[in-house]
Amino acid sequence: MKYVDEYRDAESVRLLSEKINSIITRNWNVMEICGGQTHTILKYRIEELLPPQITLIHGPGCPVCVTPIEMIDKAILLALRPDIILVSYGDMLRVPGSNSDLLEAKSKGGNVKMIYSPLDAIKIAEQNPDKKIVFFAVGFETTAPANAFTIFEAERRGLKNYFMLCSHVLVPPAIEILLKSEKNSINGILTAGHVCTVMGYEEYIPLAEKYKTPMVVTGFEPVDILSGLLMVIYQLENGNCFVENQYGRAVRKEGNIHSKKIISDVFEITDRKWRGIGLIPQSGLKIKSKYSHYDAEIVFNIDTTGFDESDICIAGEILQGLKKPGDCPAFRKECTPEIPLGAPMVSAEGACSAYYRYTK
Amino acid sequence: MCLALPGKVISIDESNPNLKTAKVNFNGVVKDVTVQWIDDLKVGDYVIVHVGFALNKIDEKEAIETFRIINEMVDLTKREGGE
Ligand code: SF4
């Protein structure tokens, strides 16, 4: 497949890894932000191609993992109401809330439907005029325009039974929290290519300068990851810290201006809790007040009384790159993709699921 | 969740100005994709698609440029490392 195969080419991979090996003189820690990149790294055993001086730190780029447990609990409560159909992306259905997950809510009679595209939520709303449809909308900037678009569509089609439970998060504030932390050991960053496809990379320029950390916008295939790493290591070895774009085939500096416009038309920036990490100021998106009649949190007053995280799961430290899945006592024992104790074991972007699938 | 895949545009439907769509071929599987935010889209272009929406057009020139930069870096570092 064009734009895929050539980025998996074994010869390019070999050359790039040789070059990285030949220029490195010191130890460097590089974080890949996006869980999709973590999966490529594990799947193609990229760490085995790297010199021992490079430590890859897996970042928090898993929207499903960082959705706060209170939001999952709210979604479960909504799903159990007889007048509601709750729809969301597949991964969300198995993420543990305090006592159960959405799939369990479904087995108890809750009406839960999995969708592939946010427009499916609109279709379901049109097909079920006697029900209220709540779309549990999560994601990073990548997914925000598509999710925002449903509110436009609902308005355009005059739908009165469509609502959104919105738990959107933004990447740059999370990067800043990690770089600011006393525990920070990150020397360079591969930023998330698809987030930047939408947003561009201007926001990262002041961050790279302020924290003296090179950042390379990077794609998701093995050649992308290795060339992103080569660019970061090259900068580090030469004492530079600017933003470079490895993923130019999809990412423009300014992003996609139409997508950015729909995000700012529908959503506004808010403080948001990240599961396992805590409250990050200005790191979320919420529905603007002019669209509050679509906001499920406002329309249905949903009472969740306290919440309860698993005692063994160390997802928080994993999402901050402080620990790896193998450090978790439950990994591959009590916690498996069949019976996940934490969100990183559920999501296709979670580090625990990547280690479960691709390591022995 | 940020998974997005490249596909080739095989037809474009602009009959609804609020919801421009295209048929996109992903390695033999054809899907309907919303292309509302892609300017100057033509049949034969590649787009990168996420949850049924095209995020951007793939820039052929930039794709070539990426490999040129890689080659240049590889050479550059070969010179520096080799001598
Ligand atoms: S292995 Fe399971 S319990 Fe351990 S951190 Fe990962 S998700 Fe949590």
Short mmCIF file of C-alpha atoms and ligand atoms in Angstrom, two decimals, chain A residues 312-315 318 325 328 330-332 335 341-345 352, ligand 1:
data_model
loop_
_atom_site.label_atom_id
_atom_site.label_comp_id
_atom_site.label_asym_id
_atom_site.label_seq_id
_atom_site.Cartn_x
_atom_site.Cartn_y
_atom_site.Cartn_z
CA ILE A 312 -2.87 -2.61 42.27
CA CYS A 313 -2.98 -0.84 38.90
CA ILE A 314 -0.01 1.51 38.38
CA ALA A 315 -1.42 3.04 35.20
CA ILE A 318 3.02 4.12 33.31
CA PRO A 325 4.14 -2.44 32.28
CA CYS A 328 3.26 -3.84 37.53
CA ALA A 330 -0.62 -7.60 38.04
CA PHE A 331 0.73 -7.50 34.48
CA ARG A 332 -0.08 -10.74 32.65
CA CYS A 335 -4.54 -8.16 34.45
CA LEU A 341 -7.72 -4.02 35.61
CA GLY A 342 -6.68 -0.74 34.06
CA ALA A 343 -7.30 1.24 30.90
CA PRO A 344 -3.77 0.79 29.42
CA MET A 345 -4.52 -2.92 29.10
CA CYS A 352 0.21 -2.51 28.84
S1 SF4 C 1 -0.85 -4.25 33.75
FE1 SF4 C 1 -3.02 -3.83 34.20
S2 SF4 C 1 -3.06 -3.40 36.39
FE2 SF4 C 1 -0.92 -3.18 35.72
S3 SF4 C 1 -0.70 -1.02 35.17
FE3 SF4 C 1 -1.25 -2.09 33.29
S4 SF4 C 1 -3.47 -1.89 33.21
FE4 SF4 C 1 -2.90 -1.42 35.32
#
